[in-house]
Tab-separated table of C-alpha atoms in Angstrom:
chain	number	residue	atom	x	y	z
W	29	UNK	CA	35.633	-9.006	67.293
W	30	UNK	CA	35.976	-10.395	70.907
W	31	UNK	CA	38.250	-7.657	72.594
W	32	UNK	CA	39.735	-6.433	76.038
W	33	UNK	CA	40.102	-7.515	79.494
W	34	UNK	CA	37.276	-6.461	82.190
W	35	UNK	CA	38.738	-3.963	84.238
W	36	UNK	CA	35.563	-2.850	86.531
W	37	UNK	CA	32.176	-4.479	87.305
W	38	UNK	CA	29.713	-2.621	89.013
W	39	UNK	CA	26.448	-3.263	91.000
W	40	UNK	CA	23.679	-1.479	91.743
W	41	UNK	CA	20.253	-2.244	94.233
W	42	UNK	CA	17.726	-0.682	91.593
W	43	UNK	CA	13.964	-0.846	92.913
W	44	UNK	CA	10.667	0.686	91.597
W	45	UNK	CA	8.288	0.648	94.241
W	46	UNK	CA	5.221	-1.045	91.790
W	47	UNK	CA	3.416	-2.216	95.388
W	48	UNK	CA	1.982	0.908	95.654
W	49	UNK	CA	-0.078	0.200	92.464
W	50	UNK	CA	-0.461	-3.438	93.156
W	51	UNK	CA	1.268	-3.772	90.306
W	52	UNK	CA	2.893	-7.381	89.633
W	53	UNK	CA	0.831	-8.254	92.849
W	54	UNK	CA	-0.734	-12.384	92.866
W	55	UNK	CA	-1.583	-14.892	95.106
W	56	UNK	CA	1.545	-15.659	96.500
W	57	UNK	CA	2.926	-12.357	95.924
W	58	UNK	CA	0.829	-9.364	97.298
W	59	UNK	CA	2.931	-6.403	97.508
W	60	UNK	CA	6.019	-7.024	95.190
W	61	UNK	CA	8.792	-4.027	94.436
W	62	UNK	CA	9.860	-5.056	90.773
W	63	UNK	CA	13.283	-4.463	91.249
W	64	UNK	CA	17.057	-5.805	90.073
W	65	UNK	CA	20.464	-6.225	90.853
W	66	UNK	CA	21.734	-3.701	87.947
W	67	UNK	CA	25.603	-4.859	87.032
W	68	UNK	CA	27.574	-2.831	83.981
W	69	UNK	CA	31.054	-4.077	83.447
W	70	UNK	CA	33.546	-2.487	81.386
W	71	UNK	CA	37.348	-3.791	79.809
W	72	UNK	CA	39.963	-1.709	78.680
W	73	UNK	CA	39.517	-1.781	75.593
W	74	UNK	CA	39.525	1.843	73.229
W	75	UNK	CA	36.155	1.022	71.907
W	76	UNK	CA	34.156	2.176	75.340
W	77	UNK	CA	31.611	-0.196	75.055
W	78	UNK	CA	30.302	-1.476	78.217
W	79	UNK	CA	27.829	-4.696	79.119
W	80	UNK	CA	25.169	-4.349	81.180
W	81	UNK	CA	23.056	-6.802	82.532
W	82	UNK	CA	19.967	-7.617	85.501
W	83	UNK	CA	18.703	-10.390	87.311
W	84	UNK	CA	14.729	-10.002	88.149
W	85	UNK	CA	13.618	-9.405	92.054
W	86	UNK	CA	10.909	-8.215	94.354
W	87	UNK	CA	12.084	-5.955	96.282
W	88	UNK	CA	13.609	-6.932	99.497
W	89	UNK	CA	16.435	-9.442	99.011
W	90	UNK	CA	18.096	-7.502	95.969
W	91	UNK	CA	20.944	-6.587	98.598
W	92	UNK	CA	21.534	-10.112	99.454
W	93	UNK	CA	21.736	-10.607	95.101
W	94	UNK	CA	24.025	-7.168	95.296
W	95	UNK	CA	26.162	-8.941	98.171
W	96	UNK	CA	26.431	-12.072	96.507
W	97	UNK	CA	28.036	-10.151	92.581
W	98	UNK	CA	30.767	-8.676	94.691
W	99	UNK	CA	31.580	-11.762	96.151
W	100	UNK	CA	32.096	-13.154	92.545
W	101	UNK	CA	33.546	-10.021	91.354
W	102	UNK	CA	37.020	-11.645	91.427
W	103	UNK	CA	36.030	-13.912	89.353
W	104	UNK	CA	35.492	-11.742	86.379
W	105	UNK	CA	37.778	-8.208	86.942
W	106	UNK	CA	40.889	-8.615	84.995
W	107	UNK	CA	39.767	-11.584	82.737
W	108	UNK	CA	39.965	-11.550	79.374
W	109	UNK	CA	36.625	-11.459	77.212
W	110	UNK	CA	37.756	-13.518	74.738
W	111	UNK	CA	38.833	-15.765	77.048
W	112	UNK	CA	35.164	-15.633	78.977
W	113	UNK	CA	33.830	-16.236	75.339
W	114	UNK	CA	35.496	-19.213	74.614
W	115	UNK	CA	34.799	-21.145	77.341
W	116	UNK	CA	31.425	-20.038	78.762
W	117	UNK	CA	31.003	-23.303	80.278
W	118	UNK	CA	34.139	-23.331	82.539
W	119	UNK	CA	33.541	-19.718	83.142
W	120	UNK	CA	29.847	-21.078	84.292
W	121	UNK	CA	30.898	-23.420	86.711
W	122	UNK	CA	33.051	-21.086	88.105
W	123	UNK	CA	30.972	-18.337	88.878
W	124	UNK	CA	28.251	-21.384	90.268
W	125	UNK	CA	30.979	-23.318	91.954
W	126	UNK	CA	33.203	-20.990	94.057
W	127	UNK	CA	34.295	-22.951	97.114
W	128	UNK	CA	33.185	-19.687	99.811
W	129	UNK	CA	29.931	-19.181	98.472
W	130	UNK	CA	28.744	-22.929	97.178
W	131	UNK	CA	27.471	-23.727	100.373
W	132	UNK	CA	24.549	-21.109	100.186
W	133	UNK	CA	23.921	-23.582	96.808
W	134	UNK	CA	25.385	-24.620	93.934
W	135	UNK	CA	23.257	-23.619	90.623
W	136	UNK	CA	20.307	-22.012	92.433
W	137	UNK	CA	19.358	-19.559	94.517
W	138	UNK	CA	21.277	-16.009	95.648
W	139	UNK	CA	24.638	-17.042	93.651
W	140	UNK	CA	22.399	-18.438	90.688
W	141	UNK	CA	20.996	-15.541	90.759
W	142	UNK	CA	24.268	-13.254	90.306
W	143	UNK	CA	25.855	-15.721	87.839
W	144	UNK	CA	22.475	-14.707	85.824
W	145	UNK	CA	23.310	-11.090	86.356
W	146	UNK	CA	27.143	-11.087	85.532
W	147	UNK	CA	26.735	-13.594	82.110
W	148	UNK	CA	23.841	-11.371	81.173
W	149	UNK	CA	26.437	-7.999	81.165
W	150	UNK	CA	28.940	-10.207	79.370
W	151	UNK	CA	26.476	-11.122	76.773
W	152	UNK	CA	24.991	-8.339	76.422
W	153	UNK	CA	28.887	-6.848	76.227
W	154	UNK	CA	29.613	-9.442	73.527
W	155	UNK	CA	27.062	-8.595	71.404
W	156	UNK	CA	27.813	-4.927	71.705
W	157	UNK	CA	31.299	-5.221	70.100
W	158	UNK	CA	30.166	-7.662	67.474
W	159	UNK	CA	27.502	-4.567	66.567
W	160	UNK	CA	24.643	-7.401	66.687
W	161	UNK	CA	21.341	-7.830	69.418
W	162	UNK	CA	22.152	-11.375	71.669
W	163	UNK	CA	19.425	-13.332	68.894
W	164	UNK	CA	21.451	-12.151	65.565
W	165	UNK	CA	24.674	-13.403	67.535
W	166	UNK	CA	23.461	-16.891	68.224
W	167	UNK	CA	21.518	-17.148	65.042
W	168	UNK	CA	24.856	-16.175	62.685
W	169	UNK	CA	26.345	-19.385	65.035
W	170	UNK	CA	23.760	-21.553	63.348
W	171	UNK	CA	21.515	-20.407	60.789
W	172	UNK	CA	18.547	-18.059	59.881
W	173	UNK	CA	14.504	-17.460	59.409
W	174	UNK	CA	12.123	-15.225	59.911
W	175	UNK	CA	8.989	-14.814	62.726
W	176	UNK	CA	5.398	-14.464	63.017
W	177	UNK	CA	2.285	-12.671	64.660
W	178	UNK	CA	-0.756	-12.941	66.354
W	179	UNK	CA	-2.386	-11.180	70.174
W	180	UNK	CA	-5.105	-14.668	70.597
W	181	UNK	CA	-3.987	-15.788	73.887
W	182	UNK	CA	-4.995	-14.300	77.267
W	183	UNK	CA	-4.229	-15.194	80.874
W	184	UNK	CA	-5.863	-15.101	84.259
W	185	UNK	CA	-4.620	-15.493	87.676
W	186	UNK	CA	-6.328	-18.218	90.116
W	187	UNK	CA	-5.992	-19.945	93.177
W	188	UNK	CA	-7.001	-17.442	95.806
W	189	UNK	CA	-10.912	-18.014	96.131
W	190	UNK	CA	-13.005	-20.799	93.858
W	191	UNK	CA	-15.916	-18.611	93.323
W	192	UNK	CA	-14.132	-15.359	92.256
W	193	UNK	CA	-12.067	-17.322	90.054
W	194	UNK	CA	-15.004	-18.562	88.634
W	195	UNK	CA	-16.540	-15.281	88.298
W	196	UNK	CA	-13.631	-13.674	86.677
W	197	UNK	CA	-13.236	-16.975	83.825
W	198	UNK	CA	-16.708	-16.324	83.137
W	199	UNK	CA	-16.354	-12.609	81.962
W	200	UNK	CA	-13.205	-13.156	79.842
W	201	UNK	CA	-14.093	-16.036	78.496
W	202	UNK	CA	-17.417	-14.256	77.656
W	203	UNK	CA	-15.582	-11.121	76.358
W	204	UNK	CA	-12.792	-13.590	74.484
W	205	UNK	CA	-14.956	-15.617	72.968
W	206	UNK	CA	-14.272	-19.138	72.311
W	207	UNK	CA	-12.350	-18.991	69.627
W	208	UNK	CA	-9.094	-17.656	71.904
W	209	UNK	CA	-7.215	-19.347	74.034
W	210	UNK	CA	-7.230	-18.386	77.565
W	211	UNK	CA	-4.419	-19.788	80.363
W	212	UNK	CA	-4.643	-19.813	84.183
W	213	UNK	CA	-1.689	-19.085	86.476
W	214	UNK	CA	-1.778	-20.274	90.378
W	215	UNK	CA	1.685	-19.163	91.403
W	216	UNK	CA	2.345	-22.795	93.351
W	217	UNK	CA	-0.741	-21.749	95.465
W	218	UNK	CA	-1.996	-25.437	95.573
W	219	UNK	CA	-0.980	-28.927	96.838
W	220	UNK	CA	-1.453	-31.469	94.335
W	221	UNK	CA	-5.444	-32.700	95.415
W	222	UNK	CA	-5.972	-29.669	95.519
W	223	UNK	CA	-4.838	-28.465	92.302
W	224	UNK	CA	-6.556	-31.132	90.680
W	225	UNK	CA	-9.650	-30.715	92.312
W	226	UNK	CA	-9.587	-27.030	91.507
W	227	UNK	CA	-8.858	-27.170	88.043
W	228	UNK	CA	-11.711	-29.558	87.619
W	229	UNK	CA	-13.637	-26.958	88.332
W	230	UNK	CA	-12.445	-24.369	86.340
W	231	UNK	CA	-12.298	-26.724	83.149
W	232	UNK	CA	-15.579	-25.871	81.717
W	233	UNK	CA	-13.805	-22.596	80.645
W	234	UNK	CA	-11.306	-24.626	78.466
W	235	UNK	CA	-8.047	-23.321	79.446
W	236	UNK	CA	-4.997	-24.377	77.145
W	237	UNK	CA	-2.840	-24.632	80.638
W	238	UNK	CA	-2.596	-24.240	84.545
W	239	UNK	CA	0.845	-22.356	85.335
W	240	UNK	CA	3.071	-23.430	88.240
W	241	UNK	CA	-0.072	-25.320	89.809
W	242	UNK	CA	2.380	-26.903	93.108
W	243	UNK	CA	5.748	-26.218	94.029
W	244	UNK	CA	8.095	-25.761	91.269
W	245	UNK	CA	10.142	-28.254	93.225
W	246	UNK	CA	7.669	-30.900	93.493
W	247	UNK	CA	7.974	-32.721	89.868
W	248	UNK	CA	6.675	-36.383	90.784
W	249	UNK	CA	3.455	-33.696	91.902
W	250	UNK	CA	3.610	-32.062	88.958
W	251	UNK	CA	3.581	-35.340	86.961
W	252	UNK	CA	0.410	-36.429	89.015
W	253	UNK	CA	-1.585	-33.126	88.372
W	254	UNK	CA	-0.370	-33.256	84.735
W	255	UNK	CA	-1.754	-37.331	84.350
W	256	UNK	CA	-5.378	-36.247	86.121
W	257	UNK	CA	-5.479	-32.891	83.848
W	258	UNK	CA	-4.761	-33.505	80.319
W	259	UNK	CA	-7.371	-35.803	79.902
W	260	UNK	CA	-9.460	-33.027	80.839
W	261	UNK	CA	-7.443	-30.973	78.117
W	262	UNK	CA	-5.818	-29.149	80.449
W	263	UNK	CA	-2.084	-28.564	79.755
W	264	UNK	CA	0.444	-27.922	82.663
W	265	UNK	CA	2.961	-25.022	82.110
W	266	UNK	CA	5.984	-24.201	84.199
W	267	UNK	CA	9.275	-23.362	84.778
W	268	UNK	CA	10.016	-19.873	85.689
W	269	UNK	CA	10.722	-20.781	89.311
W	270	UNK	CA	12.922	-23.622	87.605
W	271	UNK	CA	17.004	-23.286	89.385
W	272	UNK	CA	18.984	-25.216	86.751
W	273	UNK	CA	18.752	-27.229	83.131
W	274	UNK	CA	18.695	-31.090	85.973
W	275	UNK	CA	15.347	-29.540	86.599
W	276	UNK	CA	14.183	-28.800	83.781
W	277	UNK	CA	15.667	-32.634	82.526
W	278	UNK	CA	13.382	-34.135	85.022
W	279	UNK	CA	10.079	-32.341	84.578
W	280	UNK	CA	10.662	-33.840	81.035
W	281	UNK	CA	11.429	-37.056	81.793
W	282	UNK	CA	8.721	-37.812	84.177
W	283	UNK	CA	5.953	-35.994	81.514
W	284	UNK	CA	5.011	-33.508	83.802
W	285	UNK	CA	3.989	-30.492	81.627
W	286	UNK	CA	2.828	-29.469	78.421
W	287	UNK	CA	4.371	-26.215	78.386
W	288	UNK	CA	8.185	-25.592	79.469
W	289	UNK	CA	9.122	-21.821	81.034
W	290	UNK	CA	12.135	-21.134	80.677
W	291	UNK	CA	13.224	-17.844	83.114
W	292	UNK	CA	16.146	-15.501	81.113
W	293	UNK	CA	17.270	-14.784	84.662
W	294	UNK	CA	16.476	-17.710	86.950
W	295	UNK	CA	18.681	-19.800	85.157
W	296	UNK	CA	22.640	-19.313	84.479
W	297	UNK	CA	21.504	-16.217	81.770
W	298	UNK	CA	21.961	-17.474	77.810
W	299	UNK	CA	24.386	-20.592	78.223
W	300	UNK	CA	22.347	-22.808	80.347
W	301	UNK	CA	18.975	-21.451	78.772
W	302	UNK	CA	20.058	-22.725	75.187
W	303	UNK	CA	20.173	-26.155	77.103
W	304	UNK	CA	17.234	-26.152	78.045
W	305	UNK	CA	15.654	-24.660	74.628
W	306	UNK	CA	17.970	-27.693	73.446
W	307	UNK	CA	15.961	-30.559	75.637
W	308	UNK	CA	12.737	-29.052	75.130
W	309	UNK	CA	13.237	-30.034	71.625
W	310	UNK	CA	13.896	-33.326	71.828
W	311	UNK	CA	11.079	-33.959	73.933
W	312	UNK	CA	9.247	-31.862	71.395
W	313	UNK	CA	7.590	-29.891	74.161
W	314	UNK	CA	7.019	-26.200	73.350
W	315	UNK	CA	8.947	-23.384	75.395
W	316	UNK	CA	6.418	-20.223	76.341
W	317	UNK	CA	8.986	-18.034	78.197
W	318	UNK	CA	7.981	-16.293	81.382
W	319	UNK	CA	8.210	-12.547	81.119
W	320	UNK	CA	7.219	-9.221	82.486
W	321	UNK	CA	9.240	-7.884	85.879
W	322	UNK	CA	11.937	-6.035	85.598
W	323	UNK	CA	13.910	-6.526	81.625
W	324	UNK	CA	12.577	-9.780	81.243
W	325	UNK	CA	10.494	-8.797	78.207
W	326	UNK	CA	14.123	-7.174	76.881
W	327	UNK	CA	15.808	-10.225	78.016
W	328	UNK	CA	13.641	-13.212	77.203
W	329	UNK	CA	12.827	-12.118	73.329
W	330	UNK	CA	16.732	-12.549	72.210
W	331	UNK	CA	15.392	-16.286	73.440
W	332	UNK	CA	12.460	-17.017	71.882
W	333	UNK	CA	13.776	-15.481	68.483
W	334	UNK	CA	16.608	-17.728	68.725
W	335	UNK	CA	14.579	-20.913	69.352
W	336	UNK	CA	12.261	-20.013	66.418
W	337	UNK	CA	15.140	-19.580	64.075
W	338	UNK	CA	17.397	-22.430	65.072
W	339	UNK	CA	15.562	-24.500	66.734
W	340	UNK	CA	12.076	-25.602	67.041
W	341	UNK	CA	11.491	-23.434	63.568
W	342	UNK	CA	7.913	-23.405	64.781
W	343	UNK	CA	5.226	-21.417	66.425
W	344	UNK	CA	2.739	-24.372	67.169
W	345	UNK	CA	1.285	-23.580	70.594
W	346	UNK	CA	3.969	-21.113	71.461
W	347	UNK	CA	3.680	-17.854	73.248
W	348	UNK	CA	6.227	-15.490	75.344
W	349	UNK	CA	4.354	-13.210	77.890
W	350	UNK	CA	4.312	-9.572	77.699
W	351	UNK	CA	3.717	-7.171	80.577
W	352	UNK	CA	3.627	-3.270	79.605
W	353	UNK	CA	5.382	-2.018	81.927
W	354	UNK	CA	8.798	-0.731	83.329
W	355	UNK	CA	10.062	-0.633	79.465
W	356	UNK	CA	10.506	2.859	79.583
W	357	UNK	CA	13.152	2.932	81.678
W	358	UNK	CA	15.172	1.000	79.179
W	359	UNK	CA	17.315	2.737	76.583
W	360	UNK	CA	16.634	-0.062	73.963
W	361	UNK	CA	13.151	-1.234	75.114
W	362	UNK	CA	11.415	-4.143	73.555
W	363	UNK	CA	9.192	-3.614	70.531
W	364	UNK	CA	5.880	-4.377	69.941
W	365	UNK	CA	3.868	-4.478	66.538
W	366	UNK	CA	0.705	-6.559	65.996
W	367	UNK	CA	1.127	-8.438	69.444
W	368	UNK	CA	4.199	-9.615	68.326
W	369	UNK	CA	7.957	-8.933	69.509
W	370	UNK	CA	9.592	-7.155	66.780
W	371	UNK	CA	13.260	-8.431	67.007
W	372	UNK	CA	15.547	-5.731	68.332
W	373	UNK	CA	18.056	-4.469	65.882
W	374	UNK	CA	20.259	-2.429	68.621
W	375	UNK	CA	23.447	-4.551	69.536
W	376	UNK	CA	23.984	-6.288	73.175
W	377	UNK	CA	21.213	-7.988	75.190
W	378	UNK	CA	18.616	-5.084	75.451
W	379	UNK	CA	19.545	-4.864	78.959
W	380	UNK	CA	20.938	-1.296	79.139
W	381	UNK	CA	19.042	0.929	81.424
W	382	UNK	CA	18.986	4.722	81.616
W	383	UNK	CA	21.173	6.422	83.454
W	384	UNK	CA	18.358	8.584	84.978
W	385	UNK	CA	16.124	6.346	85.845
W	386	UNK	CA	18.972	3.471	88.124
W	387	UNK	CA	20.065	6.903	90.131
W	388	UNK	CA	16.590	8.022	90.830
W	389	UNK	CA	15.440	4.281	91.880
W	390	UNK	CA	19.066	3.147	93.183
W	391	UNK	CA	17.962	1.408	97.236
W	392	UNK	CA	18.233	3.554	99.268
W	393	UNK	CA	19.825	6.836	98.135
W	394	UNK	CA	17.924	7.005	95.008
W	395	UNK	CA	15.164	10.532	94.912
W	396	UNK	CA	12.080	7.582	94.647
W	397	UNK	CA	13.213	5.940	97.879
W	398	UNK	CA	14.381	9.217	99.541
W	399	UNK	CA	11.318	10.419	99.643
W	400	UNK	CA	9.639	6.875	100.682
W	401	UNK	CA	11.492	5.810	103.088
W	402	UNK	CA	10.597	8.162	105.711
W	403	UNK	CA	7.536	8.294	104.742
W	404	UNK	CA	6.892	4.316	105.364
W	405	UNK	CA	8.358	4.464	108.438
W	406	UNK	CA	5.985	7.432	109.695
């Protein structure tokens, strides 16, 4: 039962400083902090319960995604959940739209960003008070099936240097077999001759895709890449840099990928994803969610369970990435059994961190940055 009206929304800057490890690190990105703009909301409501909810970073920036909740804060305090609940749409275009803050733009970027955050907590609030995990909510909506299993698929990242790419194919593929699928990420490191010309030379080690080969802006490019490549049976995945569902409607349109991305927090959190898990189906392309960072792997299985369940009801050539890492600072982290996501059973979103760990990483006053801080700047 839908209950109370939000009476306080925090926001916390929580960073874990993974670029000491080189952890997360690509072409494009060398030295990322895996970090997120933490918000918890709460009503007043007797029951307690409070939503919690992140949007995925790198580091610096976060306080620009901090900046930006506040400044939708009054948006949300003193609104009624039920309310929020029945019209998630308007409540959408609100939070996208607000006439101060559109000009820094409308469904994308820093305030695309936040909306993510804040409908994430509410979501994940929702689901708390109906005693249900996000993928049991939208499945009772609809209707209901089971899942799946199967670690076969592995991925490489390229783009940096021909040779070493080459190198590095050759020993998993070697190690792999040829019986498993391998996939090969580029992070938008390439132009568009380039990427074809590159991935002509890295087809001999029969990868099922090339990830964000261009821009993630550039769809007529991605369109051209994806007509030279498929021949080749090379498949072209993206979408996790994607900043709304007209995006995502004209990457379809124009054929240019294979494989669709959806992002649980680059886009507008569960509402405008389900549009997007919506078009995919029509155009009977799988989705093969981006994970890893910071709660995406919490965030992005309530997804992928839903779509199997209501609505592609299939598995064919469908995978969700899985990074090991940062769970454990989750109190309900994702589950894994047989290289499969075991769907959570707790109720919300699975986006609930613990206490502990947001005050020790909180930027800047948390004891992790306390103690690097000074230490960087020596």
């Amino acid at each position: 039962m839908v209950r109370g009206r939000i009476s306080r929304l925090s926001v916390r800057d929580v960073r874990f400083p993974t670029s000491l490890g080189g952890h997360g690190a690509d072409a494009m990105h060398t030295d990322p902090d895996y970090s997120a703009a933490y918000v918890v909301i709460e009503t007043d409501a007797e029951d307690g319960i409070k939503g919690c909810g992140i949007t995925f970073t790198l580091g610096k920036g976060t306080e620009v995604v901090v900046c930006a909740v506040n400044a939708l804060a009054h948006h949300v305090l003193n609104k009624d959940l039920k309310d929020i609940v029945g019209d998630f749409r308007g409540f959408y275009r609100q939070l996208t739209s607000d006439g101060q803050l559109r000009w820094i733009g409308p469904e994308k970027g820093v305030v695309h960003l936040a909306t993510a955050a804040v409908l994430n907590a509410v979501w994940d609030l929702w689901a708390k008070q109906e005693g249900k995990p996000v993928w049991k909510l939208l499945v009772d909506m609809l209707c209901a099936q089971a899942l799946k299993d199967g670690w076969t698929r592995f991925k490489v990242k390229v783009g940096a240097d021909l040779q070493d790419d080459m190198r590095r194919c050759q020993i998993i593929r070697d190690m792999i077999g040829p019986e498993k699928t391998l996939m090969m990420d580029a992070n938008q490191r390439w132009d568009v001759p380039e990427a074809v010309e590159w991935m002509s030379k890295l087809a001999k080690f029969k990868p099922l895709w090339i990830e964000e080969p261009t821009s993630p802006d550039d769809i007529l490019g991605h369109a051209t890449i994806s007509k030279a490549l498929v021949p080749l049976g090379i498949g072209i995945a993206t979408g996790e840099q994607c900043h709304n569902r007209v995006i995502f409607k004209q990457l379809l349109q124009a054929k240019a990928l294979q494989f669709l991305q959806i992002d649980s927090c680059r886009l507008g959190s569960v509402n405008e994803n389900l549009s997007v898990l919506l078009m995919a189906k029509k155009f009977e392309i799988p989705v093969c969610p981006h994970a890893g960072g910071v709660g995406l792997c919490e965030l992005v299985q309530h997804l992928i369970i839903f779509d199997y369940i209501s609505v592609s009801a299939s598995l064919e050539n469908r995978v969700c990435e899985y990074v090991d890492h940062l769970h454990e600072h989750f109190k309900y982290p994702v589950m894994i059994q047989r290289a499969s996501y075991m769907p959570p059973k707790d109720p919300g979103y699975s986006t609930e961190m613990k206490e502990e760990s947001v005050k020790k990483h909180q930027y800047p006053d948390g004891e992790v940055w306390k103690k690097l801080l000074p230490a960087q700047e020596n």
